Tab-separated table of C-alpha atoms in Angstrom:
chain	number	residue	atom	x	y	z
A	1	UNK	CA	-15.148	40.047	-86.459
A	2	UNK	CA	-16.743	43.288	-84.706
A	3	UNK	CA	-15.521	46.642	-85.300
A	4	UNK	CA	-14.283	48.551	-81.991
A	5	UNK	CA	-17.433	50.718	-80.775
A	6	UNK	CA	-17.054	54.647	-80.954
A	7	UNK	CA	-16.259	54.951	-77.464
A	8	UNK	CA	-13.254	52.436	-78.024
A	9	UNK	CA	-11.713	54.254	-80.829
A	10	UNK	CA	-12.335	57.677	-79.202
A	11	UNK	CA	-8.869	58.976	-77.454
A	12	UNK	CA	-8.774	59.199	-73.613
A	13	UNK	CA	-10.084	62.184	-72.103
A	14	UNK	CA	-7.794	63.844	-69.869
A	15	UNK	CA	-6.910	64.299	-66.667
A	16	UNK	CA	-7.179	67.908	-66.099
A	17	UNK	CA	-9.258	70.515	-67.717
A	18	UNK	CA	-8.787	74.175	-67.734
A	19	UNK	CA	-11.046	76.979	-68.420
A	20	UNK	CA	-9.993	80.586	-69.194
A	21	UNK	CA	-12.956	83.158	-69.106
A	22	UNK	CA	-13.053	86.041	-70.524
A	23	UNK	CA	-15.405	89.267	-70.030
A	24	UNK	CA	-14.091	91.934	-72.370
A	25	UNK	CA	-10.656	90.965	-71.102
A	26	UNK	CA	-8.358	90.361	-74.190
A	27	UNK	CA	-5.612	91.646	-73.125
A	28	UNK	CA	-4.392	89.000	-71.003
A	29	UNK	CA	-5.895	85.999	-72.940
A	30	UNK	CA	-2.753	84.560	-75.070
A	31	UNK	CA	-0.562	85.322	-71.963
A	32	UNK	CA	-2.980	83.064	-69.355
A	33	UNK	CA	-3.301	80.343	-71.713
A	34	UNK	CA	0.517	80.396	-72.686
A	35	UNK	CA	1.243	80.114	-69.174
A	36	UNK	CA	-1.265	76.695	-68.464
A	37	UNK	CA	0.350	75.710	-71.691
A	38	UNK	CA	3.574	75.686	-70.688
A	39	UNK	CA	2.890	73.321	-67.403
A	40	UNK	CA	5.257	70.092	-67.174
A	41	UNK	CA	2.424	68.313	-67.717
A	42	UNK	CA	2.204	65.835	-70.600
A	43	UNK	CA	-0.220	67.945	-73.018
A	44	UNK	CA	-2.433	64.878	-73.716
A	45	UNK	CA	-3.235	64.529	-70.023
A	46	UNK	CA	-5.017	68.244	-69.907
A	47	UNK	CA	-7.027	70.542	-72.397
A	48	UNK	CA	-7.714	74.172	-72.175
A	49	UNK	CA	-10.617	75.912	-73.159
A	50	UNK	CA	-11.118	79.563	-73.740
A	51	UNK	CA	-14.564	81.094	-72.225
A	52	UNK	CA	-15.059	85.296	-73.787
A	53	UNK	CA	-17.527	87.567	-75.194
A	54	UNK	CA	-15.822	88.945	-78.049
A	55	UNK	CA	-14.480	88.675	-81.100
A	56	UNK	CA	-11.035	88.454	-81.907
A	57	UNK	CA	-9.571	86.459	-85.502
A	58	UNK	CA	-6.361	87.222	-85.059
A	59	UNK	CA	-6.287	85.026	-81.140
A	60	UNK	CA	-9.002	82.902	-82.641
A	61	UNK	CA	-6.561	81.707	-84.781
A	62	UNK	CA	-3.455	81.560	-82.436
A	63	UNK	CA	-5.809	79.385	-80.284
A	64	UNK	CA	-6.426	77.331	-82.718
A	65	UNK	CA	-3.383	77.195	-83.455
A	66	UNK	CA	-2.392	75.949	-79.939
A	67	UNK	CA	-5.171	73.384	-79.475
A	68	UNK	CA	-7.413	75.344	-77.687
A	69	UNK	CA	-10.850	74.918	-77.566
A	70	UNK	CA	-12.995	77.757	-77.414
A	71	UNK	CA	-16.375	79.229	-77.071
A	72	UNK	CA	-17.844	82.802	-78.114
């Protein structure tokens, strides 16, 4: 018997993805994200990721937190 191949037991991508940037912009980070978060959509079917230029551990976290991807 053969084991499934990594792309088998890999999970489907989805459907959608959505990228927040962020220049020096913090201030409406958590509030964008919350709101593509909060779509009707199934949350499997779309991921978010979090574009910025700064440091931040306290929404680092809360993105984590949420699922978010992100990249500093």
């Amino acid at each position: 018997m053969t084991s499934p191949s990594e792309t088998e037991r890999r999970a489907p991508a989805p459907s959608v993805s959505v990228i927040v940037g962020a220049y020096s912009r913090r201030t409406y980070v958590a509030s964008a994200v919350r709101s593509v978060l909060d779509q009707r959509l199934p949350r499997g079917s779309f991921e978010v990721l979090v574009l910025k230029n700064f440091e931040d551990p306290a929404l680092d976290h809360w993105l984590d937190d949420e699922g978010v991807r992100r990249r500093f």
